[in-house]
Coordinates of C-alpha atoms and ligand atoms in Angstrom, one line a residue:
X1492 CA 9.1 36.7 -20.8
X1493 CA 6.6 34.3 -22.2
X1494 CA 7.3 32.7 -25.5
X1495 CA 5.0 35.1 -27.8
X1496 CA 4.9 32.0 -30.4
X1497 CA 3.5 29.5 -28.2
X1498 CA 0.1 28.8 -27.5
X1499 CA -0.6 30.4 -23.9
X1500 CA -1.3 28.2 -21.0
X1501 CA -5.3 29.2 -18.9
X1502 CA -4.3 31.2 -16.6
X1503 CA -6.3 32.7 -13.9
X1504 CA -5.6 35.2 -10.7
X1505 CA -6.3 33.8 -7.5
X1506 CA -5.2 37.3 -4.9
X1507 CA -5.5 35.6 -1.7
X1508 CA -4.9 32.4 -0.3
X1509 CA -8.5 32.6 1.6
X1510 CA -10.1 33.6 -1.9
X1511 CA -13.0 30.9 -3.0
X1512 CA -12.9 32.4 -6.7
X1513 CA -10.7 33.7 -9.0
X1514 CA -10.3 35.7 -12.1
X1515 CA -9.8 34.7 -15.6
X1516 CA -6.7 36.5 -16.8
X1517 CA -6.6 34.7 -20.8
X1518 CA -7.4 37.2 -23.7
X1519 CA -10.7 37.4 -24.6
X1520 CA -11.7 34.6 -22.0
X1521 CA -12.3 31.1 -22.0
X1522 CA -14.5 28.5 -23.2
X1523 CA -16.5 25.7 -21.0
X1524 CA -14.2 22.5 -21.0
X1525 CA -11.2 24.6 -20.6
X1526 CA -8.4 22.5 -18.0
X1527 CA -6.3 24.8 -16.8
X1528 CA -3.0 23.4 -15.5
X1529 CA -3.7 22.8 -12.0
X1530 CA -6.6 20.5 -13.3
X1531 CA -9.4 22.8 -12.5
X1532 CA -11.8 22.8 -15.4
X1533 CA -14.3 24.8 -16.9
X1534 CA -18.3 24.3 -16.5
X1535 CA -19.1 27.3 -18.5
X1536 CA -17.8 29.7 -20.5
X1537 CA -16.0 32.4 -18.8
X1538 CA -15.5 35.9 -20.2
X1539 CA -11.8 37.7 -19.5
X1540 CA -12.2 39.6 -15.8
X1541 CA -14.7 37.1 -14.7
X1542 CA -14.8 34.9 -12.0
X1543 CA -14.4 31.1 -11.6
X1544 CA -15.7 29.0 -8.5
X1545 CA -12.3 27.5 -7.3
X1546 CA -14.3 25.4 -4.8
X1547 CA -18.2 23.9 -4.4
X1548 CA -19.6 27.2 -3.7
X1549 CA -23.1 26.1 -1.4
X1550 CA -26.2 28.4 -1.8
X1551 CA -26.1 31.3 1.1
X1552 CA -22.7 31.0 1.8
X1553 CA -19.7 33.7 1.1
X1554 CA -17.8 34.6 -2.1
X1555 CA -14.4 35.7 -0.9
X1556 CA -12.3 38.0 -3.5
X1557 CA -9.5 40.1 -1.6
X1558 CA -9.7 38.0 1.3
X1559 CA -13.1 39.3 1.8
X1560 CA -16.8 38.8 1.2
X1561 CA -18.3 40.1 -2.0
X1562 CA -21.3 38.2 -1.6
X1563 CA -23.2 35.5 -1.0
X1564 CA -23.9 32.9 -4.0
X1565 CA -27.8 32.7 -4.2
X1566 CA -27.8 29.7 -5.8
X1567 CA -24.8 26.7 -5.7
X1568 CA -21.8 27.7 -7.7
X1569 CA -20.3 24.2 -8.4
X1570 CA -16.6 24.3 -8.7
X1571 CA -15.7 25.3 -12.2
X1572 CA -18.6 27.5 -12.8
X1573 CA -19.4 30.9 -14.0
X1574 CA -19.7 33.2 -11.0
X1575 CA -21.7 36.0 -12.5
X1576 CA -23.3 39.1 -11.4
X1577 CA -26.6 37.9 -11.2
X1578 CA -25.4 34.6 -9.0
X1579 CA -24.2 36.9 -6.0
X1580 CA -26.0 38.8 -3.3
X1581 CA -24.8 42.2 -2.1
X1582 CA -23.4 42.0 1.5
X1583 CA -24.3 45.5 3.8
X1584 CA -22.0 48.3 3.5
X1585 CA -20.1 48.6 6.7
X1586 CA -21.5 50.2 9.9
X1587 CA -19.9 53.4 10.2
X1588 CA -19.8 53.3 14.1
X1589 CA -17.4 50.3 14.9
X1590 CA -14.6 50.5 12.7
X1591 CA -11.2 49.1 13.5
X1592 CA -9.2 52.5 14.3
X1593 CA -6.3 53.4 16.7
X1594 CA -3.2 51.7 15.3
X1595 CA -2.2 53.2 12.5
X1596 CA 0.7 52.3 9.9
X1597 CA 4.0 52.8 10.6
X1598 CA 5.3 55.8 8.0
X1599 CA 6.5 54.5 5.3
X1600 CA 10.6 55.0 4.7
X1601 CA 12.1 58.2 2.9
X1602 CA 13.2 58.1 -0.3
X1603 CA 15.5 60.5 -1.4
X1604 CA 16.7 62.1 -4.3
X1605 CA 14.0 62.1 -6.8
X1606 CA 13.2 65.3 -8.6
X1607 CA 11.3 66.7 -11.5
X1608 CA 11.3 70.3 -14.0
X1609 CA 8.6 72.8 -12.3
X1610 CA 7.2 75.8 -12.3
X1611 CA 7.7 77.5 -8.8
X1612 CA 4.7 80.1 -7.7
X1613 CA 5.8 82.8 -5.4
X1614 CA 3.2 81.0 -2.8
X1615 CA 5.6 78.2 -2.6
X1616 CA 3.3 75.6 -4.8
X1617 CA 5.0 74.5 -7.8
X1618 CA 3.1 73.7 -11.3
X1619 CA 3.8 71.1 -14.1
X1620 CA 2.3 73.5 -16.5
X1621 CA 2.1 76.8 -17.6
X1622 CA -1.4 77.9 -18.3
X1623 CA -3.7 81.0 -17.8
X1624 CA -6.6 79.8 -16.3
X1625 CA -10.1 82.9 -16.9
X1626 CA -12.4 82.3 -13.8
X1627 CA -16.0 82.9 -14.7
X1628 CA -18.6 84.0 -12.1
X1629 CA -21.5 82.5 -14.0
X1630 CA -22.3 80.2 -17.3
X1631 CA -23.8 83.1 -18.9
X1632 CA -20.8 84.9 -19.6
X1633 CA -19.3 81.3 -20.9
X1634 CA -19.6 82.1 -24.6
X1635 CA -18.0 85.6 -24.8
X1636 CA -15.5 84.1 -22.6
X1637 CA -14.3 81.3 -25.3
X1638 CA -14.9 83.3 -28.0
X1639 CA -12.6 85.8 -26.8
X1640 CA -10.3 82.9 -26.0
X1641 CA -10.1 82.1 -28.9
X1642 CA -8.6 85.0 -30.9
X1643 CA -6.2 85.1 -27.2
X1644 CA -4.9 81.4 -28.6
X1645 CA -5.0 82.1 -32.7
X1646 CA -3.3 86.3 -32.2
X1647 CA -1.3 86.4 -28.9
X1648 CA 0.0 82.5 -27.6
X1649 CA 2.4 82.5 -30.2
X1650 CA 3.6 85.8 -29.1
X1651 CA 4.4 84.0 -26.0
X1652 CA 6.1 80.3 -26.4
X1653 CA 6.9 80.1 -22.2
X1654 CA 2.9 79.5 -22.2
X1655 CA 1.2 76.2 -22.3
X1656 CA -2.3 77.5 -22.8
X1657 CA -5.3 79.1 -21.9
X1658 CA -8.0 78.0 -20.1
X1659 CA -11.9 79.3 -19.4
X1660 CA -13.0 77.9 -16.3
X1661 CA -16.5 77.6 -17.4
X1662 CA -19.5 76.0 -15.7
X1663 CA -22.9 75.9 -14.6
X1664 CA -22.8 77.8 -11.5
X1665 CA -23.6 80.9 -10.5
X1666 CA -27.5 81.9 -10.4
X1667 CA -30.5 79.7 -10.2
X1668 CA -29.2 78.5 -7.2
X1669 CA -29.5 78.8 -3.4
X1670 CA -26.7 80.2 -2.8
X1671 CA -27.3 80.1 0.8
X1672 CA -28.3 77.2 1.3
X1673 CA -25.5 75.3 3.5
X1674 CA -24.3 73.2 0.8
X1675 CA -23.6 76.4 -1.4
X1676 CA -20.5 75.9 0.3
X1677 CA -19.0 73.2 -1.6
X1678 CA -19.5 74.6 -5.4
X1679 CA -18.4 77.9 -4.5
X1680 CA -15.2 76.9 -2.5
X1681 CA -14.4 75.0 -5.9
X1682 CA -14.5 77.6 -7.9
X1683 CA -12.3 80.0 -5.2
X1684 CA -9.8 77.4 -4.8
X1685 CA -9.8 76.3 -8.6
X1686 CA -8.5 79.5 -9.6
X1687 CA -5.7 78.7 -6.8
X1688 CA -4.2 75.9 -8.7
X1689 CA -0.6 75.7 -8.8
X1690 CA -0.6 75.4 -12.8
X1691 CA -2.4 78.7 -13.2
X1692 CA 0.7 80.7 -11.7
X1693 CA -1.1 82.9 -9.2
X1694 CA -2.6 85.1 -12.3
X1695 CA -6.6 85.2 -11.6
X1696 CA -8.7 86.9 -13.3
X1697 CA -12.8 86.7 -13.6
X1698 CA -15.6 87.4 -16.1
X1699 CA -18.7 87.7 -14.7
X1700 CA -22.2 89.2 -15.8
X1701 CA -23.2 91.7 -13.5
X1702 CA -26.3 90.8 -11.6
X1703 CA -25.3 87.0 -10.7
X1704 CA -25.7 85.9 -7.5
X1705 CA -22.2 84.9 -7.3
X1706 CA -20.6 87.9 -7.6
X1707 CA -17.0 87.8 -8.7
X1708 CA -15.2 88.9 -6.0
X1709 CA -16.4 86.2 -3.9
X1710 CA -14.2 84.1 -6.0
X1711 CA -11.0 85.8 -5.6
X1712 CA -10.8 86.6 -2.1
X1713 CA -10.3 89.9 0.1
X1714 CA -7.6 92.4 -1.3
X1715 CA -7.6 91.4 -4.9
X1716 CA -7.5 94.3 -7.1
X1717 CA -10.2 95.4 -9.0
X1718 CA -8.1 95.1 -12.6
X1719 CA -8.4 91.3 -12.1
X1720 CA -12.4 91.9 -11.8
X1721 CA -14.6 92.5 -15.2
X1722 CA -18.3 92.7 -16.0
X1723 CA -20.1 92.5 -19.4
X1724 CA -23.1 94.6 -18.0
X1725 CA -20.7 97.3 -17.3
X1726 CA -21.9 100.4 -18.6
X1727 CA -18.4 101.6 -20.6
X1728 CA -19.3 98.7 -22.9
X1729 CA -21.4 99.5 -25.8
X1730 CA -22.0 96.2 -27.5
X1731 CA -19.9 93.2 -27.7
X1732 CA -16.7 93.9 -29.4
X1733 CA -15.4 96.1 -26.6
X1734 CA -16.4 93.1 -23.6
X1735 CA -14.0 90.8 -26.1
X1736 CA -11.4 93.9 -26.5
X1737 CA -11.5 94.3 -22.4
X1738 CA -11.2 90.1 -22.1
X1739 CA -8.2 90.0 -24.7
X1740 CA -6.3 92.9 -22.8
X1741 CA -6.4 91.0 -19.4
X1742 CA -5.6 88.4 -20.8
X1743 CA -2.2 90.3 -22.5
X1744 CA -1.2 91.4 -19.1
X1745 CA -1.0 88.3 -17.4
X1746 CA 0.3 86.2 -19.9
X1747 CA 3.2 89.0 -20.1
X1748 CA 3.9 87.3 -16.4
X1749 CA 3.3 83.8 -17.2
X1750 CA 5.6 84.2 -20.4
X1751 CA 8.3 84.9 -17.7
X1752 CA 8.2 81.6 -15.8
X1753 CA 10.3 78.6 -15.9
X1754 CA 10.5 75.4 -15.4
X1755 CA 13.7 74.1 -12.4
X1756 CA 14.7 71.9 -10.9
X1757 CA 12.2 70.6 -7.7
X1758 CA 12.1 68.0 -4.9
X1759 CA 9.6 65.1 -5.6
X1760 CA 8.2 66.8 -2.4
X1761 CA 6.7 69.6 -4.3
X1762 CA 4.3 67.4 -6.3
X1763 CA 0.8 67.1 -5.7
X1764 CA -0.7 64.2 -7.6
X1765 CA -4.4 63.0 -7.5
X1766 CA -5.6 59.1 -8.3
X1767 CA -8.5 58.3 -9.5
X1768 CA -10.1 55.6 -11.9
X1769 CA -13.0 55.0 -14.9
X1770 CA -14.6 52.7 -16.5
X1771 CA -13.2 49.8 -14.0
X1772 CA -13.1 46.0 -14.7
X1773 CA -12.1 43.2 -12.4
X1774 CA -8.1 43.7 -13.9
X1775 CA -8.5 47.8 -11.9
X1776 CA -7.9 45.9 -8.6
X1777 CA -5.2 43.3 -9.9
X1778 CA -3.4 45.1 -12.1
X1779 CA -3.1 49.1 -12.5
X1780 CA -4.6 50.4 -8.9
X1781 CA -1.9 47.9 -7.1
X1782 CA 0.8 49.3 -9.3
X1783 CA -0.2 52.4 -8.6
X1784 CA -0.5 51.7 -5.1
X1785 CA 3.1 50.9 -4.7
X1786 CA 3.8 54.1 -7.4
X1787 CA 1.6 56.1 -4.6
X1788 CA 4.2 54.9 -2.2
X1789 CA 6.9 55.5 -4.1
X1790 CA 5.3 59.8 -4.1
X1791 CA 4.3 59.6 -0.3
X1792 CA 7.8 58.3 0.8
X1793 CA 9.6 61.3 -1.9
X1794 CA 7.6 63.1 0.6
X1795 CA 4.9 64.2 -2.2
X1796 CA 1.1 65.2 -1.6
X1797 CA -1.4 62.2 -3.3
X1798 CA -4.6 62.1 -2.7
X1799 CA -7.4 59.4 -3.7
X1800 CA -11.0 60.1 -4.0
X1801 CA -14.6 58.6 -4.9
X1802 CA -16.5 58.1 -1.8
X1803 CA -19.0 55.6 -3.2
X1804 CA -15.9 53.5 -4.4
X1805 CA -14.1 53.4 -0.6
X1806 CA -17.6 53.5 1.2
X1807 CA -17.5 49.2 1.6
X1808 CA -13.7 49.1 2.2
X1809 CA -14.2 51.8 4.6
X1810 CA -13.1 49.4 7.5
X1811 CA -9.7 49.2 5.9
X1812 CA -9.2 52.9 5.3
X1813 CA -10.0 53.7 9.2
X1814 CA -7.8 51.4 10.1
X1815 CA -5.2 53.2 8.1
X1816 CA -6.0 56.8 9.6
X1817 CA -2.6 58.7 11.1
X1818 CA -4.8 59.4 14.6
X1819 CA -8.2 59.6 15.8
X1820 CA -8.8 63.1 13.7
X1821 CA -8.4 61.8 10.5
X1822 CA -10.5 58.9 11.3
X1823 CA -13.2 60.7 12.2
X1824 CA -12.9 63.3 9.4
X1825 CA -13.5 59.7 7.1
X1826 CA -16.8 58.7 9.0
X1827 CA -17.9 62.3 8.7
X1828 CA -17.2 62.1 4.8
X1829 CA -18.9 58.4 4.3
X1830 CA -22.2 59.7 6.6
X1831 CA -22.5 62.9 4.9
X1832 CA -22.3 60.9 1.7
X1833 CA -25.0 58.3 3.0
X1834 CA -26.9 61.0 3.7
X1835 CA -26.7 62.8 0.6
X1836 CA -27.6 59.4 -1.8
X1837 CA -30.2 58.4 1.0
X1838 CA -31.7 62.1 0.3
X1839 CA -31.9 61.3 -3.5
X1840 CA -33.4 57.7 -3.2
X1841 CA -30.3 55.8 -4.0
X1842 CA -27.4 53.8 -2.3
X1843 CA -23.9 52.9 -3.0
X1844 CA -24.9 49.9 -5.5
X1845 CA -26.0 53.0 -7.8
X1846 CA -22.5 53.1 -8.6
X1847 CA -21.5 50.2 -10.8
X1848 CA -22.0 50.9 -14.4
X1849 CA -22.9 48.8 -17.2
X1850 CA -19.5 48.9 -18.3
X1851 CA -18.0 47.5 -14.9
X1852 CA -20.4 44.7 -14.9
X1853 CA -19.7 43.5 -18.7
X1854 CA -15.9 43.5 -17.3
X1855 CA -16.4 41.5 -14.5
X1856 CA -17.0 43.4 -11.6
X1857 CA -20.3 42.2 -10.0
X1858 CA -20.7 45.1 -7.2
X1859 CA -19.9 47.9 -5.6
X1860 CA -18.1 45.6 -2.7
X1861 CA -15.8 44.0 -5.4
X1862 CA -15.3 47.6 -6.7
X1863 CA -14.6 49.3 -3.9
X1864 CA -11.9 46.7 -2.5
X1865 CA -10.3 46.5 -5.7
X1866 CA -10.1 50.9 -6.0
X1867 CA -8.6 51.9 -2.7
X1868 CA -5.6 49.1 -3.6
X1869 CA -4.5 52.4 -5.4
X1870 CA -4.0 54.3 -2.2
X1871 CA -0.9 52.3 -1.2
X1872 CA -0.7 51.7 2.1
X1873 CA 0.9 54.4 3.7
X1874 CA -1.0 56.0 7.1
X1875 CA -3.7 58.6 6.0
X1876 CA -2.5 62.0 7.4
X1877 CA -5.8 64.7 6.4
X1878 CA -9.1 63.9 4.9
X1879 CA -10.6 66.9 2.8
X1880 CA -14.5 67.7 2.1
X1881 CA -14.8 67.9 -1.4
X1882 CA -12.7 71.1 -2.8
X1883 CA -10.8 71.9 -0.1
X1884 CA -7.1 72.2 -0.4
X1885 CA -4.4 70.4 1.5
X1886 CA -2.7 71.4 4.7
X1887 CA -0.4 67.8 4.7
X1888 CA 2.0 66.2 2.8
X1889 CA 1.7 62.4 2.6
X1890 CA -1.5 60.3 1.6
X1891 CA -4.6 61.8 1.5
X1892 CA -8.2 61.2 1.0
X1893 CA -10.1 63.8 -0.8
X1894 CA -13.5 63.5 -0.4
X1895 CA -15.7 63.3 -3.9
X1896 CA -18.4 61.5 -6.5
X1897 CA -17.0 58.9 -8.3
X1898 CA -18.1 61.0 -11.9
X1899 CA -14.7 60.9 -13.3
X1900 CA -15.7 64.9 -14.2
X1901 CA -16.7 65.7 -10.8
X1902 CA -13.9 64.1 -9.2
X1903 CA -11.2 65.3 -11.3
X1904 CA -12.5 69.4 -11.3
X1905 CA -12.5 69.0 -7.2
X1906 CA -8.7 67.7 -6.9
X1907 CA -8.1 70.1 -9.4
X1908 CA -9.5 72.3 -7.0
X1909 CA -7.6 70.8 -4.3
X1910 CA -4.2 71.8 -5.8
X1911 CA -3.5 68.8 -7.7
X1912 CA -0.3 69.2 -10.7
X1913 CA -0.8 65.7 -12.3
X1914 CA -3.8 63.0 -12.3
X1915 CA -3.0 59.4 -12.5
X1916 CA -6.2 57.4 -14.0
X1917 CA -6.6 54.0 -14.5
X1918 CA -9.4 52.5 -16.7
X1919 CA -10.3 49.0 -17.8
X1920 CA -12.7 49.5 -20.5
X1921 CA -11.2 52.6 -21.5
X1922 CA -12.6 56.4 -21.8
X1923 CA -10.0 58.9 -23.7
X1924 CA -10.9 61.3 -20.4
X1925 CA -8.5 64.8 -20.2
X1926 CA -8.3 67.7 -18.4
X1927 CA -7.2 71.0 -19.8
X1928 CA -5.3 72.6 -16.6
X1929 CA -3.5 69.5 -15.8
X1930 CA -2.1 66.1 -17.4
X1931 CA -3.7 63.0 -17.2
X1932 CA -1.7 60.1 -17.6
X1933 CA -4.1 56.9 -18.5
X1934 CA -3.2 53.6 -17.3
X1935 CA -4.7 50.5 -19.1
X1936 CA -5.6 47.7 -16.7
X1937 CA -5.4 45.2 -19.5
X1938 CA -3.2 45.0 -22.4
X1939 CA -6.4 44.1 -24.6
X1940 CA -7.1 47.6 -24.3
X1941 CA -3.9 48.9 -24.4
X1942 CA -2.9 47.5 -27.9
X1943 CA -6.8 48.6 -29.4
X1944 CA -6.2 52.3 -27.8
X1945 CA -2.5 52.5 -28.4
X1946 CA -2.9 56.1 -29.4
X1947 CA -5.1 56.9 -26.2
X1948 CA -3.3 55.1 -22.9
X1949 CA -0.3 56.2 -21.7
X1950 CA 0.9 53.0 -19.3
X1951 CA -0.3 49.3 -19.7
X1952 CA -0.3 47.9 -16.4
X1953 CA -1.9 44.6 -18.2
X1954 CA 1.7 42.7 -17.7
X1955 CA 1.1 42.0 -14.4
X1956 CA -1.8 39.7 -15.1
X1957 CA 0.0 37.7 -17.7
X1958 CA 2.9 37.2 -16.0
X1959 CA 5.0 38.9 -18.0
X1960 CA 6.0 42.6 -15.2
X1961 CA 5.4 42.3 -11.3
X1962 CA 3.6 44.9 -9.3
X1963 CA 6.9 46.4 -8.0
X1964 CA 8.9 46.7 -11.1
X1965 CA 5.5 48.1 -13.5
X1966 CA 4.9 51.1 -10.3
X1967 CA 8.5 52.1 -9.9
X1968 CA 8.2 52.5 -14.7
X1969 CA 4.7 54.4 -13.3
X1970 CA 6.6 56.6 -11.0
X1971 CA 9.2 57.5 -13.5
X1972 CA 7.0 58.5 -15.8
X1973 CA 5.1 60.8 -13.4
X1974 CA 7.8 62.6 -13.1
X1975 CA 9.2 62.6 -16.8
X1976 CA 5.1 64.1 -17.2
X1977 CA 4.9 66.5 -14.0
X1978 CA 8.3 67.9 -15.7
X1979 CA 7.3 68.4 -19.8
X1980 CA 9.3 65.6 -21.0
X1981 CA 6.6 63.3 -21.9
X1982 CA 3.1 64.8 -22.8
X1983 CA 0.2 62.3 -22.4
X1984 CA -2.0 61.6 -25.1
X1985 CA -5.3 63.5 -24.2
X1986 CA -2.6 66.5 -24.6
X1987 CA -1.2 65.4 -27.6
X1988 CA -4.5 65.6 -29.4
X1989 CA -6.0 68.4 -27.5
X1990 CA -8.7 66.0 -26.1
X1991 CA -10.0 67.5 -22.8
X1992 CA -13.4 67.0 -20.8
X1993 CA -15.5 70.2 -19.4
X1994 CA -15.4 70.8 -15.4
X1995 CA -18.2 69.4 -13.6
X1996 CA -18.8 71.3 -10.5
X1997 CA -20.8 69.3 -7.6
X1998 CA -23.3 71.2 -6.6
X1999 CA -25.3 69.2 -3.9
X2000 CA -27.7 71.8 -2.6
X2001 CA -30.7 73.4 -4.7
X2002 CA -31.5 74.6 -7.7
X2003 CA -34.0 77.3 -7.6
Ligands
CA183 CA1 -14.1 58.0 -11.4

């Protein structure tokens, strides 16, 4: 441990030896005139998560980072200088026909023995929560829905303390759409498989109006019964209290069966945990995605299900991703994803660099090709066994990629969809982001942020740029406490303080 009294030495994070820049790692940055110990000194001033020219940096040459080109300085970047956002040039995003494919990763080695407190469905899935989840058909019945939620939480949860919560899967789905059209598909497969999340304990149920286009059965499936089926147009209702009467007595019955579940004793196998991150700086890629990396690792070799996600944020590390693809399947099932995605932005008028916030650029992170190498260091580096269009659910166990937007909402309603239990998120400049049907645990990339949000992140992975934790021994504390979370022990802030975001459905084809 560094001496907390003494004044702290510059430091900066070079990641790999062929790197041409590096990262300033001091608090708050540094000022020009700055020497740091191996004599390099400063030009200008640098801000924290910004990078330095290590070396006489020539006009139209490359700016390494990762070992690979970011882009090329459009102007000379003398050693010691500034290399800001508006100094670099965005190389091409990868050609999606000549990726490196073919020799997969050996599997990583078993680890056994790891286990966690669930709550086992009769399908076989198991949850790390017990909550009823009310599927809605269409956002006009959203309002009658909470409101009768909301004498279901105040008059009959406490009736029933084996019950986390309850949920309204609201949204804005439903009609005014084209419900047809061929991208229909991936809204409505959401919302189907939403309702299948292992947290929700097999106990559907669905409000819907009555003359939606999606009607409600759609969403459960063939041979569900009609009692889990109800509509406020229906004509044994007169007026509203009866519609929240009906609501409130489904509700009864199927938290009668939640109240009966427990939580035991379950393999690490049994846990399905998405990845993603928010509000990224240029510590995401140093500091909380590699410890999550190796905490991914750690999951896939417990023989768990982890999935990553974000298409715009793997789209120019894409090369690295195929290379990582179990066979020729799952290779091609990532092209597929990345074209369809190309397609889609191209369709809209925008590209990948339509990614990078404000936010990402203020913390260092000059584009999407710095982004995206620095994100998918949270995927570990075990083979990639399935690829899933967004919403889908998995068929695998072992690392996989889940196809979705970036939007931290989108993303994290389609792995809910896709059967996720837990969510790991790491963020650099911070967003108090929650989910209501699942925990999020928030990983701070910088310790900056972790100390000014210490009611708000969970995990401060910000060590590992001072000097002061490794990767290894910070992802095996991450994996523990994955597990103390997937079983109830430790709750995560956003659930401490009730603090959840609404679902965010992607709905790529047209509104009518
Ligand atoms: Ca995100």
């Amino acid at each position: 441990m560094p001496d907390p009294i003494a004044p702290a030495a510059p430091r900066y994070i070079k990641l790999n030896p062929a790197d041409n820049v590096a990262v300033v790692a001091s608090d708050f940055g540094l000022p020009a005139g700055t020497v740091f110990p191996c004599g390099l000194t400063l030009l200008d001033r640098v801000p924290q998560g910004h990078k330095v020219a290590l070396t006489d940096i020539p006009a139209g040459t490359a700016v390494r980072r990762y070992g690979a080109v970011i882009g090329t300085a459009k102007q000379d970047l003398p050693r010691g200088a500034w290399v800001s956002e508006a100094k670099l040039a965005m190389p091409e995003a990868p050609a999606l026909d000549a990726l490196p494919r073919g020799n997969p990763p050996a599997p990583l080695p078993p680890l056994d023995g790891y286990t966690f407190q669930g709550f086992r469905n009769p399908d076989g899935s198991v949850g790390t929560r017990n909550v009823l989840a009310v599927s809605t058909s269409v956002q006009c019945v959203a309002g009658t829905v909470e409101f009768a939620l909301e004498r279901v939480r105040r008059e009959l949860l406490p009736r029933y303390p084996n019950v986390d919560g309850v949920v309204a899967l609201t949204h804005t789905y439903g009609c005014g759409v084209a419900i047809d059209a061929p991208d229909a598909i991936v809204p409505i497969r959401t919302l189907q498989n939403l309702a299948r999340n292992p947290n929700f304990g097999g106990q559907a149920m669905v409000v819907g109006l009555g003359c939606e286009k999606l009607i409600p059965e759609r969403l459960l499936g063939p041979g569900a019964p009609p009692t889990d089926v109800m509509r406020l147009q229906d004509a044994a209702f007169e007026g509203f209290g009866p519609m929240v009467d009906a609501i409130y007595a489904m509700c009864e019955a199927r938290l009668d069966i939640l109240n009966r579940r427990t939580r035991e004793t379950c393999p690490a196998s049994d846990l399905v945990i998405g990845l993603q991150c928010g509000g990224s700086d240029a510590f995401s890629g140093m500091t909380a995605n590699p410890a999550l990396g190796f905490a991914a690792d750690l999951l896939v070799r417990a023989g768990a299900t982890v999935m990553f996600s974000e298409v715009t944020e793997v789209r120019d590390a894409i090369h690295l991703l195929t290379a990582r693809a179990a066979d020729g399947t799952v290779a091609d099932a990532l092209v597929r994803e990345m074209a369809w995605y190309d397609a889609y932005l191209a369709r809209g008028g925008a590209d990948r660099s339509a990614n990078t916030t404000p936010g990402n650029k203020a913390g260092g992170l000059s584009n999407i090709v710095e982004k995206a190498l620095g994100s998918i260091v949270k995927s570990g580096t075990a083979p990639i066994v399935e690829v899933l269009a967004p919403g889908e659910r998995p068929t695998r166990k072992g690392m996989i990629f889940a196809a979705t937007p970036a939007s931290d909402f989108i993303c994290g309603t389609l792995q809910l969809a896709s059967g996720i239990g837990l969510q790991v998120f790491t963020t650099g400049r911070g967003t108090p982001y929650g989910l209501a049907a699942a925990p999020v645990i928030k990983v701070a990339t910088n310790s900056v942020l972790a100390r000014r949000w210490h009611d708000l992140i969970d995990f401060d992975a910000g060590g590992i740029a001072t000097g002061a934790a490794t990767i290894e021994e910070t992802g095996w504390n991450l994996f523990r406490l994955i597990l103390d979370t997937a079983s109830g022990h430790t709750k995560p802030w956003s659930d401490r303080w009730g603090i959840t975001n609404a679902l965010a459905l992607f709905n790529p084809a047209p509104v009518t």
